Short mmCIF file of C-alpha atoms and ligand atoms in Angstrom, two decimals:
data_model
loop_
_atom_site.label_atom_id
_atom_site.label_comp_id
_atom_site.label_asym_id
_atom_site.label_seq_id
_atom_site.Cartn_x
_atom_site.Cartn_y
_atom_site.Cartn_z
CA MET O 1 -99.27 -45.17 20.83
CA GLN O 2 -97.25 -43.41 22.98
CA ASN O 3 -94.15 -41.97 21.30
CA ILE O 4 -90.87 -43.28 22.08
CA LEU O 5 -87.91 -41.18 22.86
CA TRP O 6 -84.91 -42.81 21.38
CA GLY O 7 -81.46 -42.15 22.88
CA GLY O 8 -78.08 -43.08 24.70
CA ALA O 9 -76.52 -43.78 27.98
CA THR O 10 -72.99 -43.61 29.81
CA SER O 11 -72.48 -43.73 33.42
CA ALA O 12 -69.93 -41.18 35.41
CA SER O 13 -67.58 -43.83 36.32
CA GLN O 14 -67.40 -45.55 33.23
CA TYR O 15 -66.98 -42.67 31.10
CA GLU O 16 -65.70 -39.54 33.07
CA GLY O 17 -62.32 -40.79 34.21
CA TRP O 18 -60.78 -38.83 37.17
CA GLY O 19 -60.24 -35.30 35.36
CA THR O 20 -59.06 -32.84 38.33
CA ARG O 21 -60.75 -33.42 41.15
CA LYS O 22 -62.65 -36.17 42.79
CA GLY O 23 -62.65 -38.55 45.45
CA LEU O 24 -61.88 -42.37 45.32
CA ASP O 25 -65.29 -44.29 44.69
CA THR O 26 -65.72 -48.21 44.58
CA GLN O 27 -65.04 -48.51 40.95
CA ASP O 28 -61.77 -46.43 41.10
CA VAL O 29 -60.32 -49.53 43.24
CA ARG O 30 -60.97 -52.31 40.90
CA PRO O 31 -58.38 -53.39 38.87
CA TYR O 32 -58.38 -54.96 35.14
CA LEU O 33 -57.68 -58.41 35.31
CA PRO O 34 -57.77 -60.63 32.09
CA ARG O 35 -60.84 -62.93 31.94
CA THR O 36 -60.56 -66.61 33.25
CA SER O 37 -64.06 -67.84 33.37
CA VAL O 38 -67.58 -66.93 31.97
CA ALA O 39 -68.67 -65.00 35.15
CA THR O 40 -65.90 -62.65 35.89
CA THR O 41 -65.94 -61.85 39.64
CA ALA O 42 -62.42 -61.33 40.60
CA THR O 43 -62.60 -57.69 39.81
CA ARG O 44 -66.44 -57.33 41.25
CA LEU O 45 -66.38 -58.79 44.44
CA LEU O 46 -63.59 -57.27 46.41
CA THR O 47 -62.37 -57.73 50.16
CA ARG O 48 -61.05 -55.02 52.53
CA ASP O 49 -57.59 -55.87 51.63
CA ASN O 50 -58.27 -55.41 48.09
CA VAL O 51 -59.39 -52.12 48.45
CA LEU O 52 -56.53 -51.07 50.85
CA SER O 53 -54.08 -52.06 48.63
CA ALA O 54 -55.81 -49.87 45.79
CA LEU O 55 -55.11 -47.23 47.86
CA THR O 56 -51.65 -47.17 47.25
CA PRO O 57 -51.15 -49.01 43.63
CA ASP O 58 -47.98 -50.12 42.73
CA SER O 59 -46.72 -48.93 39.52
CA ASP O 60 -47.91 -52.49 37.67
CA SER O 61 -51.56 -51.96 38.64
CA ASN O 62 -54.20 -51.01 36.57
CA TYR O 63 -57.32 -49.00 37.50
CA PRO O 64 -59.34 -48.37 34.24
CA PHE O 65 -62.42 -46.46 35.95
CA ARG O 66 -59.29 -43.51 36.71
CA ARG O 67 -59.11 -43.19 32.91
CA GLY O 68 -63.12 -44.11 31.86
CA ALA O 69 -62.89 -42.91 28.33
CA GLN O 70 -61.33 -39.52 29.27
CA GLY O 71 -64.98 -38.06 29.04
CA ILE O 72 -63.73 -34.80 31.38
CA GLU O 73 -61.40 -33.97 28.46
CA HIS O 74 -63.90 -34.57 25.76
CA THR O 75 -67.00 -33.54 27.18
CA ASP O 76 -67.82 -30.74 24.52
CA GLU O 77 -66.57 -32.72 21.85
CA ASP O 78 -68.80 -35.82 22.62
CA LEU O 79 -71.80 -33.54 23.19
CA ASP O 80 -71.05 -32.20 19.86
CA LEU O 81 -71.48 -35.46 18.67
CA LEU O 82 -74.23 -36.49 20.58
CA GLU O 83 -76.21 -33.57 18.85
CA GLU O 84 -75.31 -34.86 15.34
CA LEU O 85 -76.48 -37.92 16.03
CA GLY O 86 -79.53 -36.63 16.83
CA LEU O 87 -80.24 -38.04 20.21
CA GLN O 88 -83.66 -37.66 21.71
CA ILE O 89 -82.54 -38.48 25.19
CA TYR O 90 -79.21 -38.68 27.20
CA ARG O 91 -78.92 -40.88 30.24
CA LEU O 92 -75.80 -40.07 32.39
CA SER O 93 -75.04 -40.24 36.24
CA ILE O 94 -73.76 -37.90 38.65
CA SER O 95 -70.40 -39.21 39.94
CA TRP O 96 -71.04 -38.93 43.94
CA SER O 97 -67.54 -38.39 45.05
CA ARG O 98 -67.04 -35.93 42.69
CA LEU O 99 -69.41 -33.97 44.39
CA PHE O 100 -68.72 -35.24 47.86
CA PRO O 101 -65.17 -36.80 47.72
CA THR O 102 -65.67 -38.91 51.01
CA GLY O 103 -69.33 -38.76 50.99
CA THR O 104 -69.72 -37.10 54.41
CA GLU O 105 -68.79 -33.54 53.53
CA GLU O 106 -71.60 -30.75 54.68
CA THR O 107 -71.38 -28.80 50.84
CA PRO O 108 -70.47 -29.96 47.18
CA ASP O 109 -67.30 -29.04 45.50
CA LEU O 110 -67.94 -26.40 43.15
CA GLU O 111 -65.88 -27.56 40.53
CA GLY O 112 -68.23 -30.73 40.10
CA ILE O 113 -71.19 -28.61 40.18
CA ALA O 114 -69.62 -26.61 37.53
CA TYR O 115 -68.99 -29.51 35.58
CA TYR O 116 -72.50 -30.96 35.49
CA ASP O 117 -74.08 -27.92 35.01
CA HIS O 118 -72.25 -26.98 31.95
CA ILE O 119 -73.43 -30.63 30.48
CA PHE O 120 -77.18 -30.15 31.50
CA ARG O 121 -77.56 -26.61 30.22
CA ARG O 122 -76.06 -27.86 26.73
CA LEU O 123 -78.24 -30.58 26.34
CA ASN O 124 -80.96 -28.28 27.25
CA ARG O 125 -80.23 -26.20 24.76
CA ALA O 126 -79.57 -28.95 22.14
CA GLY O 127 -83.62 -30.21 23.20
CA ILE O 128 -82.18 -33.64 24.40
CA LYS O 129 -84.14 -34.79 27.14
CA ILE O 130 -82.36 -35.63 30.03
CA PHE O 131 -82.55 -38.98 32.39
CA VAL O 132 -80.23 -38.83 35.31
CA THR O 133 -78.97 -41.89 37.37
CA MET O 134 -78.13 -40.33 40.71
CA ASN O 135 -76.01 -43.20 41.98
CA HIS O 136 -74.47 -45.64 39.05
CA TYR O 137 -72.81 -48.29 41.13
CA ALA O 138 -69.76 -45.92 42.36
CA LEU O 139 -69.91 -45.10 46.21
CA PRO O 140 -67.16 -42.98 48.12
CA VAL O 141 -64.65 -45.51 49.03
CA GLU O 142 -64.51 -43.82 52.40
CA LEU O 143 -67.96 -44.50 53.22
CA VAL O 144 -67.04 -48.32 52.52
CA LEU O 145 -63.88 -48.25 54.88
CA SER O 146 -65.36 -46.12 57.20
CA GLN O 147 -68.91 -47.48 57.55
CA GLY O 148 -69.39 -50.36 55.73
CA GLY O 149 -71.01 -48.56 52.76
CA TRP O 150 -75.06 -49.29 52.61
CA THR O 151 -74.93 -51.73 55.76
CA ASN O 152 -74.89 -48.58 57.63
CA ARG O 153 -78.18 -46.69 57.98
CA LYS O 154 -76.05 -43.56 57.91
CA THR O 155 -75.16 -43.71 54.25
CA ILE O 156 -79.09 -42.92 53.78
CA LEU O 157 -78.23 -39.62 55.25
CA HIS O 158 -75.08 -39.32 53.50
CA TYR O 159 -77.03 -40.21 49.98
CA LEU O 160 -79.81 -37.83 50.49
CA ARG O 161 -77.52 -34.46 51.29
CA PHE O 162 -75.93 -35.54 47.48
CA ALA O 163 -79.70 -36.33 46.24
CA ARG O 164 -80.84 -32.82 47.92
CA THR O 165 -77.54 -31.07 46.10
CA VAL O 166 -78.64 -32.75 42.72
CA LEU O 167 -82.49 -31.86 43.00
CA GLU O 168 -81.73 -28.59 43.84
CA HIS O 169 -79.26 -27.79 41.08
CA TRP O 170 -80.92 -29.25 38.30
CA GLY O 171 -84.39 -30.03 39.33
CA ASP O 172 -85.58 -27.68 36.46
CA LEU O 173 -83.57 -29.19 33.53
CA VAL O 174 -84.00 -32.83 34.06
CA ASP O 175 -87.38 -34.77 32.81
CA TYR O 176 -86.59 -38.45 34.26
CA TRP O 177 -84.70 -39.20 37.64
CA LEU O 178 -83.34 -42.63 39.00
CA PRO O 179 -82.09 -42.75 42.34
CA PHE O 180 -80.14 -46.07 41.58
CA ASN O 181 -78.84 -47.96 38.52
CA GLU O 182 -79.85 -51.91 38.60
CA ILE O 183 -80.91 -51.62 42.25
CA ASN O 184 -81.27 -55.50 42.05
CA ALA O 185 -77.70 -56.11 41.05
CA GLY O 186 -76.49 -55.70 45.02
CA TYR O 187 -77.58 -58.86 45.20
CA PHE O 188 -75.11 -60.48 42.85
CA SER O 189 -72.59 -57.75 42.81
CA PRO O 190 -72.62 -56.65 46.45
CA PHE O 191 -69.06 -54.66 46.51
CA ASN O 192 -70.42 -52.54 43.16
CA GLY O 193 -74.24 -52.32 44.25
CA LEU O 194 -74.10 -51.75 47.78
CA GLY O 195 -70.18 -51.29 49.01
CA VAL O 196 -70.68 -54.40 50.71
CA LEU O 197 -67.47 -56.24 51.27
CA ARG O 198 -66.29 -60.15 50.68
CA LYS O 199 -64.92 -61.82 53.40
CA GLU O 200 -61.65 -63.48 53.26
CA ASP O 201 -63.05 -66.69 53.13
CA GLY O 202 -64.94 -65.40 49.75
CA SER O 203 -68.33 -65.54 51.47
CA TYR O 204 -71.02 -63.00 51.88
CA ASP O 205 -73.46 -62.18 54.78
CA TYR O 206 -77.10 -62.54 53.66
CA ASN O 207 -78.08 -60.15 56.46
CA GLN O 208 -75.55 -57.55 55.43
CA ILE O 209 -76.48 -57.75 51.75
CA PHE O 210 -80.51 -57.30 52.84
CA ARG O 211 -80.07 -54.99 55.26
CA ALA O 212 -78.17 -52.72 52.78
CA LEU O 213 -80.50 -53.19 49.69
CA HIS O 214 -83.40 -52.13 52.59
CA HIS O 215 -81.46 -48.83 53.22
CA GLN O 216 -81.41 -48.38 49.37
CA PHE O 217 -85.12 -48.82 49.24
CA VAL O 218 -85.63 -46.17 51.83
CA ALA O 219 -83.25 -43.93 50.47
CA SER O 220 -85.02 -44.06 47.17
CA ALA O 221 -88.36 -43.45 48.79
CA LYS O 222 -86.91 -40.46 50.49
CA THR O 223 -85.66 -39.06 47.28
CA ILE O 224 -89.00 -39.31 46.01
CA GLN O 225 -90.29 -38.00 49.04
CA LEU O 226 -87.75 -34.63 48.76
CA GLY O 227 -88.43 -34.32 45.28
CA ARG O 228 -92.20 -33.97 45.97
CA GLN O 229 -91.41 -31.42 48.96
CA LEU O 230 -89.28 -29.29 46.48
CA GLY O 231 -91.70 -29.48 43.59
CA ILE O 232 -89.53 -31.09 41.09
CA LYS O 233 -91.07 -31.45 37.55
CA GLY O 234 -89.21 -34.63 36.48
CA GLN O 235 -90.51 -37.96 37.20
CA PHE O 236 -89.00 -40.50 39.37
CA GLY O 237 -88.22 -44.41 38.48
CA SER O 238 -86.90 -47.37 39.63
CA MET O 239 -84.49 -50.07 37.61
CA ILE O 240 -83.59 -53.62 37.76
CA ALA O 241 -81.32 -55.55 35.41
CA CYS O 242 -84.04 -58.24 33.62
CA PHE O 243 -82.72 -61.72 32.58
CA CYS O 244 -85.82 -63.04 30.37
CA TYR O 245 -85.65 -66.87 31.92
CA TYR O 246 -87.03 -69.48 30.10
CA PRO O 247 -86.97 -73.06 31.32
CA LEU O 248 -84.51 -75.52 29.93
CA THR O 249 -87.21 -78.18 29.28
CA PRO O 250 -91.13 -78.46 29.93
CA LYS O 251 -90.18 -80.61 32.94
CA PRO O 252 -92.69 -78.87 35.65
CA GLU O 253 -89.74 -78.96 38.47
CA ASP O 254 -87.82 -76.78 35.85
CA ASN O 255 -90.81 -74.24 35.56
CA LEU O 256 -91.44 -73.87 38.82
CA LYS O 257 -87.72 -73.14 39.43
CA LEU O 258 -88.14 -70.38 37.00
CA VAL O 259 -90.77 -68.88 39.01
CA LEU O 260 -88.92 -68.75 42.34
CA ASP O 261 -85.72 -67.83 40.85
CA GLU O 262 -87.24 -64.84 38.83
CA GLN O 263 -88.98 -63.31 42.24
CA ILE O 264 -85.72 -63.27 44.01
CA ASN O 265 -83.20 -62.25 41.42
CA GLN O 266 -85.28 -60.13 38.93
CA TRP O 267 -88.76 -58.82 40.45
CA PHE O 268 -88.01 -58.23 44.42
CA CYS O 269 -86.32 -54.96 44.32
CA MET O 270 -89.04 -53.46 41.79
CA ASP O 271 -91.94 -55.25 43.15
CA VAL O 272 -90.95 -53.07 46.81
CA LEU O 273 -90.46 -49.63 44.87
CA SER O 274 -93.18 -50.00 42.65
CA LYS O 275 -95.83 -51.74 45.22
CA GLY O 276 -94.62 -50.27 48.37
CA TYR O 277 -94.16 -53.58 50.25
CA TYR O 278 -92.16 -56.40 50.73
CA PRO O 279 -93.58 -59.19 48.68
CA TYR O 280 -94.77 -62.59 50.19
CA TYR O 281 -92.23 -64.28 48.93
CA MET O 282 -89.35 -62.62 50.35
CA LYS O 283 -90.89 -63.17 53.85
CA ARG O 284 -90.22 -66.90 53.07
CA PHE O 285 -86.77 -66.36 52.00
CA PHE O 286 -85.58 -64.06 54.70
CA ALA O 287 -87.06 -67.02 57.09
CA GLN O 288 -85.13 -69.32 55.51
CA HIS O 289 -81.73 -67.49 55.48
CA GLN O 290 -82.07 -65.69 58.93
CA VAL O 291 -82.32 -62.41 57.40
CA ASP O 292 -83.28 -59.57 60.14
CA LEU O 293 -83.96 -56.21 57.93
CA ALA O 294 -84.16 -54.01 61.49
CA GLU O 295 -86.68 -51.98 59.44
CA THR O 296 -88.58 -49.43 61.50
CA THR O 297 -92.22 -48.39 60.73
CA GLU O 298 -91.49 -45.46 59.44
CA ASP O 299 -89.49 -47.17 56.59
CA LEU O 300 -92.38 -49.31 55.60
CA GLU O 301 -94.52 -46.05 55.50
CA LEU O 302 -92.45 -43.99 53.38
CA LEU O 303 -92.11 -47.18 50.93
CA ALA O 304 -95.93 -47.30 50.72
CA ALA O 305 -96.51 -43.50 50.32
CA TYR O 306 -93.22 -42.93 47.78
CA THR O 307 -93.54 -45.21 45.16
CA CYS O 308 -92.15 -44.55 41.70
CA ASP O 309 -93.71 -43.18 38.79
CA PHE O 310 -91.95 -45.31 36.36
CA VAL O 311 -90.49 -48.37 35.72
CA SER O 312 -86.79 -49.00 34.01
CA PHE O 313 -84.70 -51.89 32.96
CA SER O 314 -81.71 -53.18 31.46
CA TYR O 315 -81.80 -56.13 28.86
CA TYR O 316 -79.06 -57.52 26.98
CA SER O 317 -79.95 -61.29 26.72
CA SER O 318 -82.03 -64.30 27.80
CA SER O 319 -81.32 -66.67 30.50
CA ILE O 320 -81.94 -70.30 31.26
CA VAL O 321 -83.24 -71.68 34.53
CA THR O 322 -82.69 -75.76 34.98
CA THR O 323 -82.91 -78.21 37.80
CA GLU O 324 -80.28 -80.25 36.21
CA GLU O 325 -76.63 -80.31 37.67
CA SER O 326 -75.27 -80.73 33.98
CA GLY O 327 -76.53 -78.01 31.80
CA GLN O 328 -73.50 -76.20 29.70
CA GLN O 329 -72.50 -73.04 31.55
CA GLN O 330 -72.86 -69.45 29.59
CA ALA O 331 -72.00 -66.08 30.21
CA GLY O 332 -74.77 -63.47 31.14
CA ASN O 333 -75.03 -59.93 32.49
CA LEU O 334 -74.12 -60.24 36.04
CA VAL O 335 -75.10 -63.58 36.63
CA ALA O 336 -73.81 -66.87 34.52
CA THR O 337 -76.63 -69.31 32.61
CA HIS O 338 -77.22 -71.76 30.38
CA LYS O 339 -76.58 -72.33 26.64
CA ASN O 340 -79.83 -71.98 24.69
CA PRO O 341 -79.26 -74.05 21.55
CA TYR O 342 -81.78 -71.62 19.75
CA LEU O 343 -79.33 -68.17 20.05
CA LYS O 344 -76.37 -67.17 19.02
CA ALA O 345 -73.90 -65.17 21.36
CA SER O 346 -71.73 -62.34 21.75
CA ASP O 347 -67.86 -62.66 21.78
CA TRP O 348 -68.51 -62.71 25.61
CA GLY O 349 -71.20 -64.98 25.41
CA TRP O 350 -74.32 -63.26 26.08
CA GLN O 351 -77.00 -64.59 24.11
CA ILE O 352 -78.32 -62.32 21.62
CA ASP O 353 -82.50 -62.71 22.05
CA PRO O 354 -84.64 -59.80 20.60
CA THR O 355 -87.83 -61.71 21.22
CA GLY O 356 -86.74 -61.90 24.99
CA LEU O 357 -86.73 -57.91 25.08
CA GLN O 358 -90.39 -57.93 23.38
CA THR O 359 -91.43 -60.73 25.99
CA THR O 360 -89.67 -58.70 28.81
CA LEU O 361 -91.49 -55.51 27.80
CA HIS O 362 -94.62 -57.46 28.37
CA LYS O 363 -93.90 -59.01 31.74
CA VAL O 364 -92.71 -55.70 33.22
CA TYR O 365 -95.51 -53.62 31.85
CA ASP O 366 -98.25 -56.36 33.00
CA ARG O 367 -96.65 -56.65 36.39
CA TYR O 368 -96.34 -52.78 37.62
CA ASN O 369 -98.88 -51.22 35.13
CA LYS O 370 -96.79 -47.97 35.02
CA PRO O 371 -94.65 -46.50 32.10
CA VAL O 372 -91.89 -48.41 30.92
CA ILE O 373 -88.40 -47.38 30.32
CA ILE O 374 -85.71 -49.47 28.64
CA SER O 375 -82.28 -47.53 30.47
CA GLU O 376 -80.13 -50.23 29.05
CA ASN O 377 -79.70 -52.12 26.03
CA GLY O 378 -76.85 -52.90 23.64
CA PHE O 379 -73.94 -55.36 22.02
CA GLY O 380 -70.62 -55.35 23.74
CA ALA O 381 -68.27 -56.37 20.79
CA HIS O 382 -64.68 -56.19 19.90
CA ASP O 383 -64.51 -53.57 17.10
CA GLN O 384 -61.52 -52.94 14.51
CA LEU O 385 -60.77 -49.47 13.90
CA THR O 386 -59.36 -49.13 10.05
CA ALA O 387 -56.33 -47.37 8.76
CA ASP O 388 -58.70 -44.97 7.17
CA GLY O 389 -60.52 -44.27 10.59
CA LYS O 390 -63.48 -46.32 10.08
CA ILE O 391 -65.36 -49.04 12.21
CA HIS O 392 -67.48 -51.57 10.39
CA ASP O 393 -69.77 -52.80 13.08
CA ASP O 394 -72.75 -54.44 10.92
CA TYR O 395 -73.17 -56.99 13.57
CA ARG O 396 -74.24 -54.25 16.26
CA ILE O 397 -76.41 -52.69 13.31
CA ASP O 398 -78.04 -56.24 13.07
CA TYR O 399 -78.73 -56.23 16.83
CA PHE O 400 -79.93 -52.85 17.29
CA ALA O 401 -82.46 -53.40 13.94
CA LYS O 402 -83.69 -56.46 15.37
CA HIS O 403 -84.45 -55.40 19.06
CA PHE O 404 -85.87 -52.07 17.55
CA ALA O 405 -88.46 -54.29 15.61
CA ALA O 406 -89.08 -56.05 18.66
CA ILE O 407 -89.54 -52.99 20.83
CA LYS O 408 -91.67 -51.17 18.29
CA GLN O 409 -93.93 -54.65 18.33
CA ALA O 410 -94.19 -54.69 22.17
CA ALA O 411 -95.47 -50.86 22.20
CA ALA O 412 -98.07 -51.96 19.01
CA GLU O 413 -99.07 -54.54 21.33
CA GLY O 414 -100.14 -52.12 23.97
CA VAL O 415 -97.10 -51.63 26.34
CA ASP O 416 -96.90 -48.03 27.28
CA LEU O 417 -93.34 -47.74 26.67
CA ARG O 418 -91.68 -44.14 26.92
CA ALA O 419 -87.97 -44.13 26.09
CA TYR O 420 -85.22 -46.63 25.14
CA MET O 421 -81.71 -45.94 25.97
CA ALA O 422 -78.62 -47.28 23.99
CA TRP O 423 -75.95 -48.24 26.44
CA GLY O 424 -72.35 -47.01 26.39
CA ILE O 425 -73.51 -44.69 23.29
CA ILE O 426 -69.74 -43.77 23.38
CA ASP O 427 -67.18 -46.45 24.17
CA ILE O 428 -66.53 -46.69 28.02
CA VAL O 429 -64.97 -49.50 30.29
CA SER O 430 -66.90 -52.35 30.69
CA ALA O 431 -68.78 -52.38 34.32
CA GLY O 432 -68.25 -56.22 34.36
CA SER O 433 -64.91 -57.10 33.39
CA CYS O 434 -63.29 -53.44 33.50
CA GLU O 435 -62.31 -53.92 29.57
CA MET O 436 -62.10 -51.03 27.18
CA ASP O 437 -62.34 -53.84 24.66
CA LYS O 438 -65.72 -54.79 25.43
CA ARG O 439 -67.31 -51.94 23.16
CA TYR O 440 -71.02 -51.03 22.99
CA GLY O 441 -70.80 -47.53 21.29
CA VAL O 442 -71.63 -46.12 18.14
CA ILE O 443 -68.82 -43.63 18.84
CA TYR O 444 -65.54 -45.46 18.97
CA VAL O 445 -62.86 -44.17 21.64
CA ASP O 446 -59.24 -44.98 20.52
CA ALA O 447 -57.90 -46.62 23.77
CA ASP O 448 -57.22 -50.01 24.93
CA ASN O 449 -57.64 -52.35 28.14
CA VAL O 450 -54.42 -50.92 29.58
CA GLY O 451 -55.20 -46.96 28.69
CA ASN O 452 -52.83 -46.86 25.27
CA GLY O 453 -54.30 -45.25 22.43
CA SER O 454 -54.91 -41.17 21.84
CA TYR O 455 -58.51 -41.72 23.20
CA ALA O 456 -59.82 -40.17 19.90
CA ARG O 457 -63.20 -40.47 18.72
CA TYR O 458 -64.38 -41.73 15.52
CA LYS O 459 -67.70 -42.56 13.98
CA LYS O 460 -68.77 -46.33 13.47
CA ASP O 461 -71.10 -47.51 11.16
CA SER O 462 -73.64 -47.75 13.50
CA PHE O 463 -73.10 -44.09 14.26
CA HIS O 464 -74.83 -43.42 10.74
CA TRP O 465 -77.06 -46.36 11.11
CA TYR O 466 -79.00 -44.90 14.24
CA ARG O 467 -78.60 -41.17 13.31
CA ASN O 468 -80.63 -42.11 9.98
CA PHE O 469 -83.27 -44.16 12.66
CA LEU O 470 -83.52 -41.27 14.92
CA GLN O 471 -84.41 -38.94 12.15
CA GLN O 472 -87.04 -41.41 11.00
CA ASN O 473 -88.25 -41.77 14.66
CA ARG O 474 -89.19 -38.35 15.64
C1 BG6 S 501 -75.26 -53.01 33.40
C2 BG6 S 501 -74.61 -51.93 33.91
O1 BG6 S 501 -75.48 -54.40 34.20
O2 BG6 S 501 -74.70 -53.60 32.33
C3 BG6 S 501 -73.80 -51.12 33.19
O3 BG6 S 501 -75.60 -50.93 34.45
C4 BG6 S 501 -73.07 -52.27 32.51
O4 BG6 S 501 -72.76 -50.18 33.96
C5 BG6 S 501 -73.64 -52.82 31.44
O5 BG6 S 501 -71.51 -51.43 31.45
C6 BG6 S 501 -73.04 -53.61 30.44
O6 BG6 S 501 -72.11 -54.94 30.98
P1 BG6 S 501 -70.94 -54.59 30.92
O7 BG6 S 501 -69.98 -55.58 31.94
O8 BG6 S 501 -70.51 -55.27 29.73
O9 BG6 S 501 -69.90 -53.21 31.26
#
């Protein structure tokens, strides 16, 4: 059985905060809005006017990604804590607009280069393996306003200049490369994933979304091509958000709907990036929705030639598919689902299902037959800091213990699993709802939804539990 690396993950926009020098990106213009429904969309799906008004915010506006977890101010302290924890692999992302503030500069900002250089060298010295997400949602906002984000083919060129910078600077330090976080998120969350704006009437243009995704597929293949040309040692992967669908009933129509929904929502992007071609079912979907990708022969050749070395996914909870109109709505990552009577849920309604993770591992490995990495998993919860500086998060320990057991079981059953990364290992701003209150970390950050607090770090009970687990699982 392959040895699994156990680790933790953050993303630049959720962790770093602005620090000193950085261009505005698509996360920086998302306000915190108190939640009103199971599916938080108001701060995820932005119009052009929303973005423009965020460029000159009024004094009441609250843009949490500009603070993040004040990672820039706490970098060394956090790296000390990760080392003390005994992390075996750390996943982090590079802020595109910290290196290229508008996305179109010819050369990178040297202060930004120095910042990541410091982190990578420290991780290397500590013997912690590095998993780099080149782009975790945040896109320089200028690229959205001036050229339509990923709908524009030119964005591939700008991305490639960024990717080349990253590969040339840190190619010898990084173990795993991921061109895009949760690439299928672009379909549900077009602003976060693709820099595609919602129309004033609230709708989206499918043509724009799927062209933008196509451009990301090409950018991903070109990044792998570049990595091979530069002789980069690390492996290149792709990543999707996985939802582990169950039919609400054994009704044949529910099961058929499951298969069809799963194709579009979950597998499509990974099928392209891992197999190297558009699957048959997308041809039907594109015809039904009058989507014209405007793909070139060269695009299709690149996709076929530069497929990913490993497949990775995020998994938080499972989902239900039904043909009934009336199922009870339930929240989930990126998309709302239905209530599963056999499962309990988090305070945010995400249903807790370790067996769903075991199932997902089998499905992913069976479908792609490539090494698998769980690039995100964890439990978002309200935590309470006690007067003596403790956080008793037994619910998170319980979530980890059950999910880790399911992971080990899947590995024992033959899944070639290389690494697991606990999401938001340090508390960070939530990507879905822009809250600080939704905490995943084993390290607590003293800050609230509107930026009050000292941003001091505290070890939760789960820190000690995970540290012990990491020592026993080397
Ligand atoms: C994934 C994203 O979709 O889910 C992360 O890649 C995100 O950026 C994570 O933080 C958890 O979602 P949320 O909305 O609870 O932050």
